[in-house]
Structures are given as C-alpha cells and as structure tokens.
Amino acid sequence: MNSTDQPLLDIRNLRVSFAIDGGVVRAVDNIDLTVHPGQVLGIVGESGSGKSVTGLSILRLLAKNARIESGEILLRQGIKQIDLARINPLSREMGRVRGGEIALIFQEPMAAFSPVHTVGNQMIETIRLHGKLSKREARDNAIDLLRRVGISNPEHRIDQYAFELSGGMRQRALIAIALAGNPSLLIADEPTTALDVTIQAQILELLKTIQTDTGMAIIFITHDLGVIAQLADEIAVMYLGKIVERGTVDSIFHNPKHPYTMNLLQAVIGAKHRRERLSTIPGQIPSPYDRPQGCPFHTRCTQMILGRCDLLEPVRTSVEDKHTVSCFLYE
C-alpha cells in the first residue's frame, strides 16, 4: 500500500437519513472512514447495512428524500481539503469531482449505460468533460482505454451499444469510462456480483492491475468477504448503518473480533468446503424503520450479554494496531 500520512478521503461522524411517510430512517449512523492514496478499502456487509448509501453519499448522488444530517466528507486536493458534504450536489464544483477526482462503477452496467448511445459516444463525452480534447483526440483516448481494460478489437467495439456487449465486456467498458477522468479515487459498488465466477476473477484482477499501475485509491463495496480478500488492504464491516469492525485484511481474516464478522467468515469458509453445511447468520437484519435498542446486532448475536447488549450501544475499542471493534466483549 502506497499511503501517506494525509488521507485522500476522511469521513467523520457521517449520518445519512431518508424521509419516508412514517418519519425519518437513518441509513448511515455516525461512521468514520479514512482512505489513503493508493489504498484499497473494502466495505462489507449484508444488504441493508448502509454500505452503498455510504458510497453514494461521497459523490452526493443520494435520492431526493435523503439528506446528510451531520458529519464531514473531506476530500484532499493537493494541500487543501474540501468538504463534499457541504457542496451543492448540483453545482459545477461537484460535477468536476464526479468522474474527475472520484469515479464510480455500478453493480449493473446496463443501468449505467444509455441504451440509445454507443459506448464510444458516452466515453468521449466523459473524456471531453474532464479534459480539453477534440472529438478525434477523445475518440483515440477512448479506444486506448478500451484496449487497456482488456477489450479486444476496441476500434470496432467503440461503435457498439451496451446491449451488444457481453456482461463482462460491459463491466470492462464501465471501468474504462471510470478511468477516463484519471480519478484519484474509484468507488466500486458490487461490480462483480452480476458476473459468473470466471469473469468475476478477471474483473478483480483487472482492478488490481489498474490500481498498481495508476496508484489510485479504491473503495470496494461488497457483501462477500471472499471477494474482498483478493483486493483490499483494509476492511470495514458494516451492519445496520454502523461500522462494527475495521482492520487489515490479515487481522480481519485471522483474528476477527465482532460476532457479525465471525459469522460472515463462517459463511465464506462453508462456501469453500462444499461438503460442509453452508453456515448462515441466524435471523434477519432488522429493518431501519424499526432499529433495535442497544447494539444493532444483538437480536442475532449468539454471544449477546443480557442487560447490556440489548440496552446500551458499544463504543469503538482498539484491540490491536489498526484494528478496532464496537462490541462489549472487548471493553
């Protein structure tokens, strides 16, 4: 990891809520995250944990009924920092950040591509938006990017529509668009979930190669700890809007502390050993409309301390260097 003392992205006490008919639902609850230049941070958790909302908050791409209640999203630009949480999402300044300094890869490429424009037209538009290039220069740049992400015959593919490409090719093309603005941070939101295992491995290897070549930082969002192990330097485990554990890949995999992290790892181990019965986490993640009192995981936890976990919220505790956990078992 090629990190510096100064984080590229520094999220402090971020809270994000959604206004609904019945009131207000908090999707991200007072989280702290830092990402350094060249670092790959994995954010892992089940659906409904708040990980995708965290990624969308950084780029201010939240739904109209969502708002950032409090906190800071500090992006370093040279010697200064800007707080993305305080910038108008519709402003030119935020437009320059999106796709320029920070790029996003979606889970489903077909939702990201326009069905009535060729892949090339969409790439050229992005390239020209973030650089002063002619159409010819931007087209040449787009062809080079398609070649760089492993798409064969890019001179032909550039004039095709997204529906004419395979799932793996569409995801590669989406990565090429993300790279068009030469971002310092790439947010990848479940980019391999819709792909088969072979193509998934190829995309992960491609991201690893790009990260090594460019030195950009990556936030990789997934529900699969097995996927994140191949790419990340550090892992943040989210549950019901909170980060319950964070540490290096080695410390999370070899010395997990939070019962939720242990359960996620058991599911990975069970999937690898097909003869064993697949391990599952008891119960379901509570609805954010009806958050439990105390530790958010206590309703599913086999190590729950009655009268404590069900009443009080645990604070973040450092268990070893660069490894923190929010659990009463370690206070």
XYZ file of C-alpha atoms in Angstrom, residues 12-309:
298
model
C -16.068 11.961 10.072
C -19.261 11.265 12.041
C -21.365 10.861 8.902
C -25.101 10.449 9.364
C -27.469 9.993 6.422
C -31.245 9.702 6.711
C -34.227 9.209 4.409
C -37.577 10.934 4.851
C -40.476 8.481 4.485
C -44.215 8.628 5.136
C -43.794 7.238 8.639
C -40.977 9.590 9.644
C -37.204 9.524 9.212
C -34.996 6.457 8.679
C -31.280 6.638 9.393
C -29.325 4.576 6.852
C -25.787 5.604 7.883
C -25.243 6.209 11.572
C -22.224 8.193 12.730
C -19.469 6.450 10.765
C -15.777 7.337 10.441
C -13.655 6.196 7.489
C -10.305 7.185 6.022
C -8.826 6.236 2.663
C -5.193 6.992 1.841
C -3.659 7.424 -1.630
C -3.030 4.031 -3.193
C -5.080 2.171 -0.570
C -7.851 -0.332 -1.291
C -10.548 -0.226 1.377
C -13.205 -2.908 1.359
C -16.628 -2.143 2.848
C -18.519 -5.370 3.521
C -21.953 -6.179 4.905
C -25.349 -7.643 4.080
C -27.952 -5.818 2.010
C -29.395 -3.020 4.120
C -26.163 -2.389 6.039
C -25.690 1.098 4.557
C -22.556 0.431 2.520
C -23.951 1.572 -0.851
C -25.527 4.668 0.737
C -22.070 5.499 2.116
C -20.592 5.330 -1.393
C -23.370 7.423 -2.918
C -23.040 9.987 -0.113
C -19.406 10.602 -1.057
C -20.446 11.539 -4.603
C -23.653 13.308 -3.422
C -25.782 11.022 -5.584
C -28.421 10.322 -2.945
C -32.155 10.194 -3.654
C -34.218 13.352 -3.269
C -35.690 12.186 0.025
C -32.223 11.632 1.534
C -30.108 14.139 3.393
C -26.796 14.278 5.182
C -27.805 15.012 8.773
C -24.310 15.688 10.046
C -20.650 14.921 9.540
C -17.876 15.726 7.095
C -16.669 14.121 3.850
C -13.233 15.679 3.422
C -11.516 15.225 0.059
C -7.889 16.262 -0.208
C -6.972 18.397 -3.219
C -3.236 18.993 -3.052
C -2.538 20.949 0.133
C -6.207 21.782 0.848
C -9.340 19.853 1.756
C -12.901 20.376 0.587
C -15.955 19.109 2.456
C -18.153 17.305 -0.071
C -20.976 17.195 2.485
C -21.258 20.999 2.265
C -21.164 21.307 -1.532
C -24.362 21.675 -3.564
C -24.846 18.294 -5.317
C -25.931 20.120 -8.478
C -23.014 22.568 -8.524
C -20.239 22.685 -11.115
C -17.712 22.041 -8.362
C -19.386 18.739 -7.500
C -19.647 17.925 -11.203
C -15.879 18.310 -11.540
C -15.329 15.963 -8.598
C -17.620 13.289 -10.048
C -15.861 11.355 -12.755
C -12.798 13.575 -12.377
C -11.332 13.136 -8.905
C -13.755 10.398 -7.838
C -15.252 7.812 -10.209
C -17.970 5.219 -9.628
C -18.523 1.722 -11.005
C -22.052 0.386 -10.591
C -23.147 -3.188 -9.958
C -25.203 -3.425 -13.133
C -23.593 -1.808 -16.209
C -26.835 -1.810 -18.229
C -28.291 0.620 -15.694
C -25.293 2.924 -16.167
C -25.172 2.946 -19.972
C -27.618 4.813 -22.158
C -29.374 2.332 -24.486
C -29.613 4.902 -27.325
C -25.953 5.964 -27.456
C -22.917 3.899 -28.361
C -20.355 3.034 -25.721
C -17.900 5.263 -27.567
C -20.176 8.309 -27.540
C -20.603 8.004 -23.780
C -16.877 7.587 -23.239
C -15.992 10.520 -25.491
C -18.462 12.762 -23.664
C -16.878 11.862 -20.318
C -13.337 12.361 -21.618
C -14.117 15.778 -23.074
C -15.967 16.829 -19.918
C -12.804 16.411 -17.846
C -10.175 17.394 -20.419
C -9.704 19.874 -23.266
C -9.561 17.434 -26.166
C -11.017 17.426 -29.668
C -13.514 14.726 -30.635
C -10.805 12.925 -32.589
C -8.386 13.013 -29.678
C -11.105 11.908 -27.255
C -12.041 9.003 -29.537
C -8.408 7.863 -29.730
C -8.216 8.156 -25.939
C -11.396 6.071 -25.585
C -10.001 3.335 -27.854
C -6.809 3.244 -25.785
C -8.855 2.931 -22.580
C -10.924 0.062 -24.002
C -7.723 -1.699 -25.003
C -6.265 -1.051 -21.552
C -9.176 -2.781 -19.802
C -8.788 -5.860 -21.984
C -11.475 -5.377 -24.643
C -10.374 -6.936 -27.921
C -10.806 -5.065 -31.204
C -11.578 -1.745 -29.438
C -11.738 0.142 -32.774
C -14.889 -1.863 -33.527
C -16.322 -2.156 -30.015
C -16.301 1.610 -29.500
C -19.154 1.988 -32.009
C -21.324 -0.702 -30.433
C -24.201 -0.251 -27.994
C -24.062 -1.652 -24.469
C -26.673 -4.341 -25.261
C -24.373 -5.695 -27.993
C -21.639 -6.472 -25.451
C -21.416 -9.399 -23.047
C -21.781 -8.794 -19.305
C -18.028 -8.975 -18.763
C -17.350 -6.581 -21.651
C -19.934 -4.098 -20.358
C -18.275 -4.094 -16.952
C -14.863 -3.551 -18.573
C -16.285 -0.691 -20.635
C -17.732 0.845 -17.467
C -14.297 0.628 -15.826
C -12.824 2.326 -18.903
C -15.302 5.218 -18.515
C -14.410 5.466 -14.821
C -10.731 5.776 -15.746
C -11.405 8.446 -18.380
C -11.097 11.309 -15.887
C -7.908 9.890 -14.335
C -9.500 9.743 -10.841
C -7.541 9.589 -7.611
C -10.353 7.525 -6.010
C -12.525 4.804 -7.539
C -15.701 3.632 -5.783
C -16.691 0.141 -6.969
C -20.188 -0.794 -5.746
C -20.663 -4.581 -6.048
C -19.020 -4.532 -9.510
C -18.736 -8.317 -9.854
C -21.984 -9.560 -8.289
C -23.878 -9.986 -11.575
C -20.990 -11.845 -13.264
C -20.116 -15.546 -13.302
C -17.155 -16.703 -11.218
C -14.647 -16.789 -14.091
C -15.466 -13.265 -15.329
C -15.589 -12.061 -11.717
C -11.997 -13.202 -11.189
C -10.917 -11.447 -14.395
C -12.519 -8.145 -13.326
C -10.885 -8.334 -9.878
C -7.514 -8.989 -11.493
C -8.082 -6.060 -13.858
C -8.867 -3.710 -10.949
C -5.768 -4.925 -9.123
C -3.591 -4.247 -12.172
C -5.107 -0.792 -12.739
C -4.655 0.132 -9.084
C -0.997 -0.946 -9.175
C -0.328 0.909 -12.441
C -2.085 4.170 -11.539
C -1.698 4.298 -7.742
C -5.314 5.365 -7.333
C -7.261 4.501 -4.189
C -10.275 2.175 -4.348
C -13.320 1.771 -2.122
C -14.672 -1.692 -2.953
C -18.222 -2.306 -1.689
C -19.436 -5.901 -1.453
C -21.372 -8.426 0.631
C -18.705 -11.094 0.005
C -15.646 -11.256 2.251
C -14.146 -13.848 -0.083
C -14.097 -11.329 -2.935
C -12.657 -8.524 -0.823
C -9.776 -10.705 0.407
C -8.303 -10.733 -3.101
C -8.131 -6.966 -3.451
C -8.283 -4.935 -0.223
C -5.623 -3.687 2.196
C -8.154 -2.924 4.937
C -11.740 -3.966 5.597
C -14.593 -2.091 7.272
C -17.509 -4.308 8.318
C -20.885 -2.520 8.324
C -24.112 -3.545 9.999
C -27.337 -1.543 10.064
C -25.615 1.738 9.236
C -22.668 1.334 11.612
C -19.079 0.187 11.219
C -18.794 -2.640 13.742
C -15.198 -3.655 12.959
C -12.269 -2.378 10.941
C -8.794 -3.772 10.412
C -6.245 -5.024 7.916
C -7.182 -7.975 5.724
C -4.876 -10.248 7.762
C -6.293 -9.168 11.128
C -9.914 -9.461 9.994
C -9.432 -12.911 8.455
C -7.080 -14.402 11.046
C -8.245 -12.611 14.191
C -11.880 -11.452 13.759
C -13.410 -9.941 16.877
C -17.010 -8.963 16.233
C -19.541 -11.835 16.248
C -21.001 -10.488 12.986
C -17.599 -10.605 11.260
C -17.107 -14.153 12.544
C -20.472 -15.147 11.064
C -19.610 -13.615 7.686
C -16.302 -15.504 7.649
C -18.013 -18.781 8.545
C -20.264 -18.316 5.527
C -17.184 -17.898 3.297
C -15.496 -20.984 4.758
C -18.672 -23.026 4.379
C -18.989 -21.994 0.736
C -15.427 -23.158 0.016
C -15.931 -26.553 1.675
C -18.921 -27.845 -0.256
C -19.256 -30.973 1.874
C -19.963 -28.878 4.942
C -23.384 -27.428 5.538
C -23.428 -23.758 4.478
C -23.173 -21.550 7.558
C -25.840 -18.868 7.864
C -26.386 -15.983 10.272
C -29.485 -16.561 12.416
C -32.402 -14.201 11.885
C -32.521 -11.256 9.511
C -31.021 -7.794 9.538
C -33.592 -5.557 11.291
C -35.462 -3.006 9.269
C -34.030 0.511 9.601
C -37.639 1.579 10.223
C -37.540 -0.360 13.490
C -33.980 -0.236 14.803
C -33.347 -2.293 17.956
C -32.184 -0.607 21.142
C -28.574 -1.194 22.172
C -26.077 -2.951 19.905
C -27.678 -3.222 16.443
C -26.527 -6.863 16.110
C -27.755 -8.130 19.487
C -31.018 -9.553 18.059
C -28.975 -12.096 16.043
C -25.896 -12.485 18.237
C -25.179 -15.820 19.967
C -22.809 -14.051 22.405
C -25.273 -11.357 23.479
C -24.912 -10.147 27.099
C -28.406 -9.707 28.521
C -28.971 -6.355 30.181
C -26.055 -4.791 28.342
C -26.052 -5.504 24.613
